[in-house]
Coordinates of C-alpha atoms and ligand atoms in Angstrom, one line a residue:
X1220 CA 70.3 31.2 79.8
X1221 CA 73.8 29.4 78.7
X1222 CA 75.5 31.6 81.2
X1223 CA 73.5 30.4 83.6
X1224 CA 73.9 27.1 82.9
X1225 CA 77.3 27.4 82.7
X1226 CA 77.4 28.6 86.4
X1227 CA 75.1 26.3 87.6
X1228 CA 77.5 23.5 86.3
X1229 CA 80.4 25.4 87.4
X1230 CA 79.0 25.3 91.1
X1231 CA 78.2 21.5 90.9
X1232 CA 81.6 20.4 90.0
X1233 CA 83.3 22.9 92.3
X1234 CA 82.5 25.3 95.3
X1235 CA 85.6 27.1 95.3
X1236 CA 85.4 27.8 91.9
X1237 CA 81.9 29.2 93.1
X1238 CA 82.9 31.2 95.1
X1239 CA 85.8 32.9 93.0
X1240 CA 83.3 33.4 90.2
X1241 CA 80.8 34.8 92.3
X1242 CA 83.3 37.3 93.7
X1243 CA 84.7 38.3 90.1
X1244 CA 81.1 38.9 89.3
X1245 CA 80.4 40.6 92.4
X1246 CA 83.4 43.2 91.7
X1247 CA 82.3 43.3 88.3
X1248 CA 78.9 44.5 89.4
X1249 CA 80.4 47.1 91.8
X1250 CA 82.9 48.3 89.6
X1251 CA 80.1 48.9 87.0
X1252 CA 77.7 50.2 90.2
X1253 CA 80.9 52.7 90.7
X1254 CA 81.5 53.7 87.3
X1255 CA 78.2 54.8 86.6
X1256 CA 77.5 56.6 90.2
X1257 CA 80.9 58.7 89.7
X1258 CA 80.4 59.3 86.1
X1259 CA 82.2 62.5 85.3
X1260 CA 79.6 65.3 84.7
X1261 CA 80.6 65.6 81.1
X1262 CA 79.7 62.1 80.0
X1263 CA 76.1 62.5 81.5
X1264 CA 75.2 64.0 78.6
X1265 CA 75.8 62.6 75.2
X1266 CA 76.1 66.1 73.6
X1267 CA 79.2 67.4 71.7
X1268 CA 82.3 68.2 73.7
X1269 CA 86.0 69.4 72.7
X1270 CA 88.1 66.3 72.4
X1271 CA 90.5 65.4 74.9
X1272 CA 92.5 62.2 76.1
X1273 CA 90.9 58.8 76.8
X1274 CA 91.3 58.4 80.8
X1275 CA 91.0 55.3 83.1
X1276 CA 87.8 54.5 83.8
X1277 CA 86.3 56.1 87.1
X1278 CA 89.6 58.0 87.7
X1279 CA 90.2 59.9 84.7
X1280 CA 93.4 61.6 84.6
X1281 CA 94.2 62.1 88.2
X1282 CA 97.6 60.3 88.0
X1283 CA 98.2 62.5 85.3
X1284 CA 97.7 66.0 86.8
X1285 CA 99.1 64.8 90.3
X1286 CA 102.4 63.5 88.4
X1287 CA 102.5 67.0 86.5
X1288 CA 102.9 68.9 89.8
X1289 CA 106.4 67.9 90.2
X1290 CA 107.1 68.2 86.2
X1291 CA 109.5 71.2 85.9
X1292 CA 108.6 70.9 82.0
X1293 CA 104.6 70.5 82.3
X1294 CA 104.9 68.0 79.9
X1295 CA 101.1 67.1 80.7
X1296 CA 99.4 70.6 80.2
X1297 CA 101.5 71.1 77.3
X1298 CA 100.5 68.0 75.8
X1299 CA 96.7 68.9 76.1
X1300 CA 97.6 71.7 73.5
X1301 CA 97.2 69.0 70.7
X1302 CA 93.4 68.9 71.0
X1303 CA 93.1 72.5 70.1
X1304 CA 92.0 75.7 71.8
X1305 CA 89.9 73.5 74.2
X1306 CA 90.6 69.9 75.8
X1307 CA 88.1 67.8 77.5
X1308 CA 89.8 66.1 80.6
X1309 CA 88.0 63.7 83.0
X1310 CA 89.1 63.7 86.8
X1311 CA 87.1 61.6 89.1
X1312 CA 83.7 62.9 88.8
X1313 CA 84.4 66.4 87.6
X1314 CA 85.1 67.0 83.8
X1315 CA 87.4 70.1 83.0
X1316 CA 87.6 72.1 79.8
X1317 CA 91.3 73.2 79.7
X1318 CA 91.4 76.7 77.9
X1319 CA 94.3 76.6 75.8
X1320 CA 94.4 79.9 74.1
X1321 CA 93.6 83.3 75.2
X1322 CA 90.9 83.8 72.7
X1323 CA 89.0 81.4 74.4
X1324 CA 89.8 82.2 77.5
X1325 CA 89.0 85.9 76.9
X1326 CA 85.5 84.2 75.1
X1327 CA 84.7 82.0 78.1
X1328 CA 85.8 83.4 81.3
X1329 CA 85.4 87.3 80.6
X1330 CA 82.5 87.5 78.1
X1331 CA 80.5 84.4 79.2
X1332 CA 81.3 84.8 83.1
X1333 CA 77.6 84.9 83.6
X1334 CA 77.0 81.5 82.9
X1335 CA 80.8 80.3 83.9
X1336 CA 81.3 82.1 87.4
X1337 CA 81.0 79.1 89.5
X1338 CA 83.1 76.7 91.7
X1339 CA 82.8 72.9 91.7
X1340 CA 82.6 71.6 95.2
X1341 CA 86.0 71.0 97.1
X1342 CA 84.8 69.6 100.5
X1343 CA 88.3 69.4 101.7
X1344 CA 90.4 72.5 100.6
X1345 CA 87.4 74.6 100.7
X1346 CA 85.2 73.2 103.4
X1347 CA 87.9 71.6 106.0
X1348 CA 91.0 73.5 105.4
X1349 CA 89.7 76.6 104.3
X1350 CA 86.2 76.8 107.0
X1351 CA 84.3 77.6 103.4
X1352 CA 85.9 81.1 104.2
X1353 CA 88.2 81.5 101.1
X1354 CA 86.0 83.1 98.5
X1355 CA 88.4 81.8 96.0
X1356 CA 87.2 78.5 96.3
X1357 CA 83.7 79.3 96.6
X1358 CA 80.6 79.3 94.4
X1359 CA 78.6 82.5 93.5
X1360 CA 76.1 82.2 96.6
X1361 CA 79.5 82.0 98.8
X1362 CA 81.7 85.1 96.9
X1363 CA 78.9 87.6 96.3
X1364 CA 78.9 89.4 99.6
X1365 CA 82.8 88.5 100.3
X1366 CA 83.6 90.6 96.9
X1367 CA 81.0 93.0 97.5
X1368 CA 83.2 94.2 100.7
X1369 CA 86.4 93.5 98.6
X1370 CA 85.2 95.8 96.1
X1371 CA 85.8 98.6 98.5
X1372 CA 89.5 98.5 98.2
X1373 CA 89.5 99.7 94.8
X1374 CA 88.1 102.8 95.1
X1375 CA 90.1 105.8 93.5
X1376 CA 91.4 107.5 96.8
X1377 CA 92.3 104.1 98.6
X1378 CA 94.7 103.1 95.3
X1379 CA 96.3 106.8 95.8
X1380 CA 97.1 106.0 99.0
X1381 CA 98.2 102.3 98.5
X1382 CA 100.8 103.7 95.8
X1383 CA 102.2 105.9 98.5
X1384 CA 102.7 102.6 100.8
X1385 CA 104.1 101.0 97.9
X1386 CA 107.0 103.3 97.8
X1387 CA 107.6 103.7 101.4
X1388 CA 107.6 99.6 102.0
X1389 CA 110.0 99.5 98.7
X1390 CA 112.4 101.9 100.1
X1391 CA 112.5 99.7 103.3
X1392 CA 112.8 96.6 101.2
X1393 CA 116.0 98.2 99.6
X1394 CA 117.2 99.3 102.7
X1395 CA 116.8 95.4 103.6
X1396 CA 118.6 94.3 100.8
X1397 CA 121.1 96.3 101.5
X1398 CA 121.9 95.7 105.4
X1399 CA 121.2 91.8 104.7
X1400 CA 121.6 90.8 101.2
X1401 CA 121.7 87.1 101.8
X1402 CA 118.1 87.3 102.5
X1403 CA 116.8 88.8 99.5
X1404 CA 114.1 86.4 99.0
X1405 CA 112.9 87.0 103.0
X1406 CA 112.8 90.8 101.7
X1407 CA 110.5 90.1 99.2
X1408 CA 108.1 88.6 101.2
X1409 CA 107.9 91.2 103.9
X1410 CA 107.5 94.1 101.0
X1411 CA 104.7 91.8 99.7
X1412 CA 103.0 91.1 103.0
X1413 CA 103.5 94.8 104.2
X1414 CA 101.6 96.6 101.6
X1415 CA 98.7 94.2 101.7
X1416 CA 98.7 94.2 105.5
X1417 CA 98.5 98.0 105.8
X1418 CA 95.6 98.2 103.7
X1419 CA 93.9 95.3 105.3
X1420 CA 94.7 95.5 108.9
X1421 CA 95.7 99.5 108.9
X1422 CA 99.1 99.3 110.8
X1423 CA 102.2 98.9 109.5
X1424 CA 103.8 95.2 109.4
X1425 CA 105.6 94.3 112.8
X1426 CA 105.9 90.6 113.1
X1427 CA 108.3 88.2 113.8
X1428 CA 110.5 86.0 111.4
X1429 CA 108.2 83.0 112.6
X1430 CA 104.9 84.7 111.9
X1431 CA 105.7 85.7 108.3
X1432 CA 107.1 82.1 108.1
X1433 CA 103.8 80.9 109.4
X1434 CA 101.7 82.7 107.2
X1435 CA 103.8 81.6 104.1
X1436 CA 103.5 78.1 104.8
X1437 CA 99.4 78.7 105.6
X1438 CA 99.1 79.4 102.3
X1439 CA 102.0 76.8 100.9
X1440 CA 99.5 74.1 102.8
X1441 CA 96.5 75.6 101.5
X1442 CA 97.4 75.5 97.4
X1443 CA 98.8 72.1 98.3
X1444 CA 95.6 70.6 99.5
X1445 CA 93.7 71.7 96.3
X1446 CA 93.5 68.6 94.1
X1447 CA 95.3 66.7 97.0
X1448 CA 92.4 64.9 98.0
X1449 CA 90.5 62.6 96.5
X1450 CA 87.3 63.3 97.9
X1451 CA 87.7 66.9 96.2
X1452 CA 87.7 64.8 92.9
X1453 CA 84.6 62.7 94.1
X1454 CA 82.8 65.1 96.1
X1455 CA 80.1 63.2 96.8
X1456 CA 81.9 61.1 99.2
X1457 CA 81.5 63.7 101.4
X1458 CA 77.7 62.8 102.0
X1459 CA 78.7 59.8 103.5
X1460 CA 77.9 59.6 107.3
X1461 CA 80.8 61.5 109.5
X1462 CA 82.1 58.1 111.4
X1463 CA 83.0 56.6 107.5
X1464 CA 85.0 59.3 107.0
X1465 CA 88.5 58.3 108.1
X1466 CA 90.1 61.1 105.8
X1467 CA 88.6 64.0 108.4
X1468 CA 91.3 64.2 111.1
X1469 CA 94.1 64.6 109.2
X1470 CA 92.7 67.8 106.9
X1471 CA 90.8 68.8 110.4
X1472 CA 94.4 69.2 111.8
X1473 CA 95.4 71.4 108.7
X1474 CA 92.5 73.3 109.1
X1475 CA 92.9 74.0 112.8
X1476 CA 96.1 75.4 112.5
X1477 CA 95.3 77.5 109.5
X1478 CA 92.7 79.1 111.5
X1479 CA 94.8 79.2 114.6
X1480 CA 97.4 81.5 112.6
X1481 CA 94.8 83.3 111.0
X1482 CA 93.5 84.5 114.7
X1483 CA 97.0 85.4 115.8
X1484 CA 96.8 88.1 113.3
X1485 CA 93.1 89.0 113.4
X1486 CA 92.3 89.3 117.3
X1487 CA 94.8 91.7 118.2
X1488 CA 93.0 94.0 115.3
X1489 CA 89.8 93.4 116.2
X1490 CA 90.7 94.0 119.9
X1491 CA 91.6 97.6 119.0
X1492 CA 88.8 98.3 116.9
X1493 CA 86.8 97.3 119.7
X1494 CA 88.8 99.6 122.2
X1495 CA 88.6 102.5 119.9
X1496 CA 92.4 102.5 119.1
X1497 CA 92.7 101.0 115.7
X1498 CA 94.0 103.3 112.8
X1499 CA 92.1 103.1 109.5
X1500 CA 91.8 100.1 107.4
X1501 CA 89.9 97.8 105.3
X1502 CA 88.8 95.9 108.1
X1503 CA 88.0 99.1 110.5
X1504 CA 86.2 101.0 108.0
X1505 CA 84.7 98.3 105.9
X1506 CA 84.6 94.7 107.2
X1507 CA 83.5 95.9 110.5
X1508 CA 82.2 99.2 110.2
X1509 CA 78.1 99.3 110.8
X1510 CA 77.3 101.2 107.4
X1511 CA 79.2 98.8 104.8
X1512 CA 79.5 95.7 107.3
X1513 CA 80.3 92.0 106.1
X1514 CA 76.9 90.5 106.4
X1515 CA 78.4 86.9 107.6
X1516 CA 79.9 85.6 110.9
X1517 CA 83.0 87.2 112.6
X1518 CA 85.0 83.8 111.8
X1519 CA 84.0 84.7 107.9
X1520 CA 85.0 88.2 108.0
X1521 CA 88.4 86.9 109.6
X1522 CA 88.6 84.7 106.1
X1523 CA 88.0 87.6 104.1
X1524 CA 90.8 89.6 105.5
X1525 CA 93.3 86.8 106.0
X1526 CA 92.8 85.7 102.6
X1527 CA 93.5 89.0 101.2
X1528 CA 96.6 89.1 103.2
X1529 CA 97.6 85.7 101.8
X1530 CA 96.9 86.0 98.0
X1531 CA 98.6 89.6 98.1
X1532 CA 101.9 88.7 99.7
X1533 CA 102.7 85.3 97.9
X1534 CA 101.9 86.1 94.3
X1535 CA 103.9 89.2 95.0
X1536 CA 106.6 87.5 96.4
X1537 CA 107.0 84.6 93.7
X1538 CA 106.6 87.1 90.9
X1539 CA 109.6 89.1 92.4
X1540 CA 111.6 85.8 92.9
X1541 CA 111.3 85.1 88.9
X1542 CA 112.4 88.3 88.2
X1543 CA 115.5 87.6 89.7
X1544 CA 115.7 84.1 87.6
X1545 CA 115.4 86.2 84.6
X1546 CA 117.8 89.0 85.6
X1547 CA 120.8 85.7 86.1
X1548 CA 119.6 84.2 82.7
X1549 CA 119.2 87.2 80.9
X1550 CA 121.8 89.8 81.7
X1551 CA 121.3 91.4 78.4
X1552 CA 117.5 92.3 79.2
X1553 CA 118.6 93.3 82.8
X1554 CA 121.3 95.9 81.0
X1555 CA 118.7 97.3 79.0
X1556 CA 116.4 97.8 81.6
X1557 CA 118.9 99.5 83.7
X1558 CA 120.0 101.9 80.8
X1559 CA 116.6 103.1 80.4
X1560 CA 116.1 103.8 84.3
X1561 CA 119.7 105.6 84.4
X1562 CA 118.3 107.9 81.2
X1563 CA 115.1 108.8 83.7
X1564 CA 117.1 108.6 87.6
X1565 CA 120.6 109.3 86.5
X1566 CA 123.4 106.7 86.0
X1567 CA 124.9 108.5 89.0
X1568 CA 122.2 107.6 92.1
X1569 CA 120.4 111.3 91.7
X1570 CA 116.9 109.7 92.4
X1571 CA 114.8 106.6 93.2
X1572 CA 112.6 105.8 90.5
X1573 CA 108.9 105.9 91.4
X1574 CA 105.5 105.2 90.3
X1575 CA 105.1 108.3 88.7
X1576 CA 108.1 107.7 86.3
X1577 CA 105.7 104.4 84.7
X1578 CA 105.2 106.4 81.5
X1579 CA 109.1 107.1 81.1
X1580 CA 110.0 103.5 81.9
X1581 CA 108.3 101.0 79.0
X1582 CA 110.8 98.7 79.3
X1583 CA 110.3 98.2 82.9
X1584 CA 106.6 97.5 82.2
X1585 CA 107.2 95.4 79.9
X1586 CA 109.5 93.2 82.0
X1587 CA 106.6 93.0 85.0
X1588 CA 104.8 91.7 81.9
X1589 CA 106.9 89.0 80.7
X1590 CA 108.0 88.0 84.3
X1591 CA 104.5 86.7 84.3
X1592 CA 104.2 85.1 80.9
X1593 CA 107.7 83.8 81.2
X1594 CA 106.9 81.5 84.4
X1595 CA 103.3 82.1 85.1
X1596 CA 102.9 81.8 89.0
X1597 CA 99.8 79.1 88.5
X1598 CA 100.3 76.5 86.0
X1599 CA 96.5 76.1 86.2
X1600 CA 93.4 78.8 87.7
X1601 CA 90.6 77.3 90.0
X1602 CA 88.1 75.9 87.6
X1603 CA 85.3 78.3 86.8
X1604 CA 82.2 76.2 86.6
X1605 CA 79.2 76.6 84.6
X1606 CA 76.2 77.3 86.6
X1607 CA 73.8 77.0 83.6
X1608 CA 74.0 75.2 80.5
X1609 CA 75.5 77.0 77.4
X1610 CA 76.3 76.3 74.0
X1611 CA 79.8 77.6 72.5
X1612 CA 81.2 77.2 68.7
X1613 CA 79.0 73.9 68.4
X1614 CA 79.9 72.5 71.4
X1615 CA 77.6 72.1 74.6
X1616 CA 78.8 72.9 78.1
X1617 CA 76.3 71.5 80.7
X1618 CA 76.1 72.7 84.3
X1619 CA 79.1 71.4 87.0
X1620 CA 81.1 71.5 83.9
X1621 CA 84.3 73.4 84.3
X1622 CA 87.1 75.6 82.7
X1623 CA 90.7 75.8 83.7
X1624 CA 93.0 78.3 82.3
X1625 CA 95.8 76.2 80.8
X1626 CA 98.4 78.9 82.0
X1627 CA 101.6 77.1 80.8
X1628 CA 99.9 76.8 77.3
X1629 CA 98.2 80.4 76.9
X1630 CA 101.7 82.1 78.3
X1631 CA 103.3 80.2 75.6
X1632 CA 101.1 81.7 72.8
X1633 CA 104.0 83.9 70.8
X1634 CA 107.4 83.3 69.0
X1635 CA 110.3 81.7 71.5
X1636 CA 108.3 81.2 74.2
X1637 CA 111.4 79.6 76.2
X1638 CA 113.3 83.2 76.1
X1639 CA 112.6 86.3 78.5
X1640 CA 112.0 89.3 76.1
X1641 CA 110.2 91.8 77.6
X1642 CA 110.0 93.4 73.7
X1643 CA 107.7 91.4 72.8
X1644 CA 105.4 93.4 74.9
X1645 CA 106.7 97.0 73.5
X1646 CA 103.4 97.7 71.6
X1647 CA 102.3 101.2 72.9
X1648 CA 100.3 99.4 75.9
X1649 CA 102.7 98.6 77.9
X1650 CA 101.6 100.6 81.1
X1651 CA 97.9 99.1 80.8
X1652 CA 97.8 96.8 83.4
X1653 CA 94.6 94.8 82.0
X1654 CA 95.8 94.9 77.9
X1655 CA 96.9 91.5 76.7
X1656 CA 97.6 88.1 78.8
X1657 CA 97.5 88.9 82.3
X1658 CA 96.5 91.7 84.5
X1659 CA 99.8 93.1 85.7
X1660 CA 100.0 94.2 89.3
X1661 CA 101.8 97.7 89.5
X1662 CA 103.8 96.7 93.1
X1663 CA 105.8 94.7 90.9
X1664 CA 106.9 97.9 88.5
X1665 CA 108.2 100.3 91.5
X1666 CA 110.3 97.0 92.9
X1667 CA 111.6 95.8 89.5
X1668 CA 112.6 99.1 88.4
X1669 CA 114.3 100.3 92.1
X1670 CA 116.0 96.5 92.1
X1671 CA 117.4 96.9 88.5
X1672 CA 118.6 100.4 89.5
X1673 CA 120.5 99.7 92.5
X1674 CA 121.5 95.6 92.8
X1675 CA 123.4 93.0 90.8
X1676 CA 122.7 89.5 91.0
X1677 CA 125.0 86.8 90.4
X1678 CA 124.0 82.9 90.4
X1679 CA 126.4 81.3 93.2
X1680 CA 125.9 77.8 92.3
X1681 CA 124.0 75.4 89.8
X1682 CA 120.5 77.5 89.1
X1683 CA 117.6 75.9 86.6
X1684 CA 115.1 78.7 85.4
X1685 CA 112.3 76.0 85.6
X1686 CA 112.7 75.5 89.1
X1687 CA 112.0 78.1 91.1
X1688 CA 111.4 76.5 94.8
X1689 CA 108.5 78.7 95.1
X1690 CA 107.3 76.7 98.6
X1691 CA 110.5 77.0 100.2
X1692 CA 111.1 79.5 103.2
X1693 CA 114.7 79.2 102.6
X1694 CA 116.7 80.5 99.9
X1695 CA 115.1 79.1 96.7
X1696 CA 117.8 79.2 94.6
X1697 CA 121.7 80.6 95.3
X1698 CA 122.3 84.0 94.4
X1699 CA 124.5 87.0 95.6
X1700 CA 123.2 90.7 95.6
X1701 CA 125.6 93.5 95.4
X1702 CA 125.1 96.9 95.7
X1703 CA 125.6 98.7 92.4
X1704 CA 128.0 101.6 93.5
X1705 CA 128.8 104.0 96.5
X1706 CA 126.4 106.6 95.3
X1707 CA 123.9 103.9 95.1
X1708 CA 124.5 103.1 98.7
X1709 CA 124.2 106.4 100.0
X1710 CA 120.9 107.2 97.9
X1711 CA 119.3 103.9 99.6
X1712 CA 120.5 105.1 103.3
X1713 CA 119.1 109.1 102.9
X1714 CA 115.9 107.8 101.4
X1715 CA 115.0 105.2 103.9
X1716 CA 116.2 107.8 106.5
X1717 CA 113.9 110.6 105.0
X1718 CA 110.8 108.1 105.4
X1719 CA 112.2 106.8 108.7
X1720 CA 112.3 103.4 108.0
X1721 CA 116.3 102.6 108.1
X1722 CA 115.9 101.0 111.9
X1723 CA 113.6 98.8 110.6
X1724 CA 115.7 97.0 107.9
X1725 CA 118.5 95.8 110.4
X1726 CA 115.6 93.6 112.2
X1727 CA 115.4 89.6 110.8
X1728 CA 112.0 89.8 109.8
Ligands
HEM263 C1 101.3 88.6 90.4 C2 100.3 88.9 91.3 C3 99.2 88.5 90.9 C4 98.5 87.4 90.0 C5 99.2 86.3 89.6 C6 97.4 86.5 91.0 C7 96.5 85.8 90.3 C8 95.1 85.4 90.9 C9 94.3 84.3 90.0 C10 94.7 83.2 88.7 C11 93.5 84.0 90.9 C12 91.9 83.4 90.7 C13 91.3 83.9 89.8 C14 90.0 83.0 89.3 O1 90.6 82.7 88.2 O2 89.0 83.0 89.7 C15 93.2 85.1 92.1 C16 92.4 85.4 93.0 C17 92.2 86.3 94.2 N1 93.8 87.3 94.2 FE1 95.3 87.5 93.0 N2 96.8 87.4 92.0 C18 97.8 88.3 92.2 C19 98.1 89.4 93.0 C20 97.1 89.5 93.8 C21 97.1 90.8 95.1 C22 98.2 92.0 95.4 C23 96.0 90.8 95.7 C24 95.7 91.2 96.6 C25 96.1 92.9 97.2 C26 95.5 89.7 95.3 C27 94.1 89.2 95.9 C28 93.1 88.2 95.2 C29 92.2 87.5 95.9 C30 91.7 88.6 97.2 C31 91.4 86.6 95.1 C32 90.2 85.7 95.4 C33 89.3 86.6 94.6 C34 88.0 85.7 94.7 O3 87.7 84.7 93.6 O4 87.2 86.1 95.3 N3 95.9 89.1 94.4 N4 94.7 85.9 91.9

């Protein structure tokens, strides 16, 4: 009553003040309404959640999560460890629980996967940019069928076949290193792409440098779109009428460009399948085969195949680059790895290491694991969203809450985490891909073993091991590659000739 009287007396005294006061009140009411409408999932229930930093009203910690992407020390992500094994962070209208220890990752993501296998809506990066086609960002209703077809890739006979292709393609990579040493980083990408390309599409990779660059850029822009648009943090805004969605044209252009690049890889293969001239492949024998056929649209099938190629290539390329950086910084580990291979394959270039040497090359296996731990490729995984409410260790997690693995912190759960020490993995389980921190991909094993055996690396300018420039299609950091000896050169040439890949090593892919 008193407030009303005061306002009335202000109104009588000065119309300008009246307007100003009204605007302030209106803005206040609008702010309260917006705050209520966009209230983060985790604040909609009062039940106990893990502690976490306080953020700004409405936006939460959006600024921090964006800024940290350019911070080589990931200070903000590391700071979340102060709250314990789990930290609650509000980001727009989403609530994320950052998992800061391997123990809670295993409890929540692995053991309770049935309740945490959702994904929160991402109308921009999953919707417009990916045409709802990348299973990586889809909820269970979207990924169930896609993962069913992808599961065929894991049969025993398929895995054996992949092993042979990995050895062949890595021999070509060694020959490329020999013929064009200054393009070492390009060879990593061609190798990584070649194996998964052959698995998915059937033929050996014969693409131009530009085609490969385009596909690498597709991944870079797609990954860059995740979390970049404010709309993905406030997905309710996607319900606004189309004419009000002023942000759409920008993202539509990106989505169209992405789809166009995918089509240029997909259409020729589909045509061959229709003509009956396509070689055996995941697309021919599973995805479009009438017995196992993917039940979604042709466009969705294209996204399944192309996501596989992009996911498999980019990670492997980045991991190989990290390994080179580790070799520059930790020559002692490199030397130790080389003497292990010399014991098995001879220091005089008797033969190249093969996948079957894995049991005798424990240090190399440990080096693969340490490469993925030392500089994790993903700082955060996509959110694993709660599909039905559950309680864990005194906390309540309501549906819609997302769990993300804070890889930077989890990978630092060891002594001297900044040091690259393969020795920390020498625990009798080196060959076990699923044991320990990360599911290790053995395609890294064969390449790391062969590169250590045959080549030397020298930094050709200032380098910083925290700055890997993963998104560059040029040389990410300056390195000079030299062949170890003429005997190693001869061995590579002989092997590449025997496998019929030498002539490809001189092309500029
Ligand atoms: C260094 C190697 C690799 C790392 C670190 C890595 C890491 C990851 C991560 C963190 C995810 C998201 C998982 C989640 O939390 O839901 C993922 C998804 C995926 N990865 Fe990999 N990956 C690697 C290699 C590969 C390779 C070689 C392939 C294929 C040949 C591949 C295919 C995929 C696919 C298809 C998905 C999406 C699956 C789905 O959600 O439906 N990845 N990967």
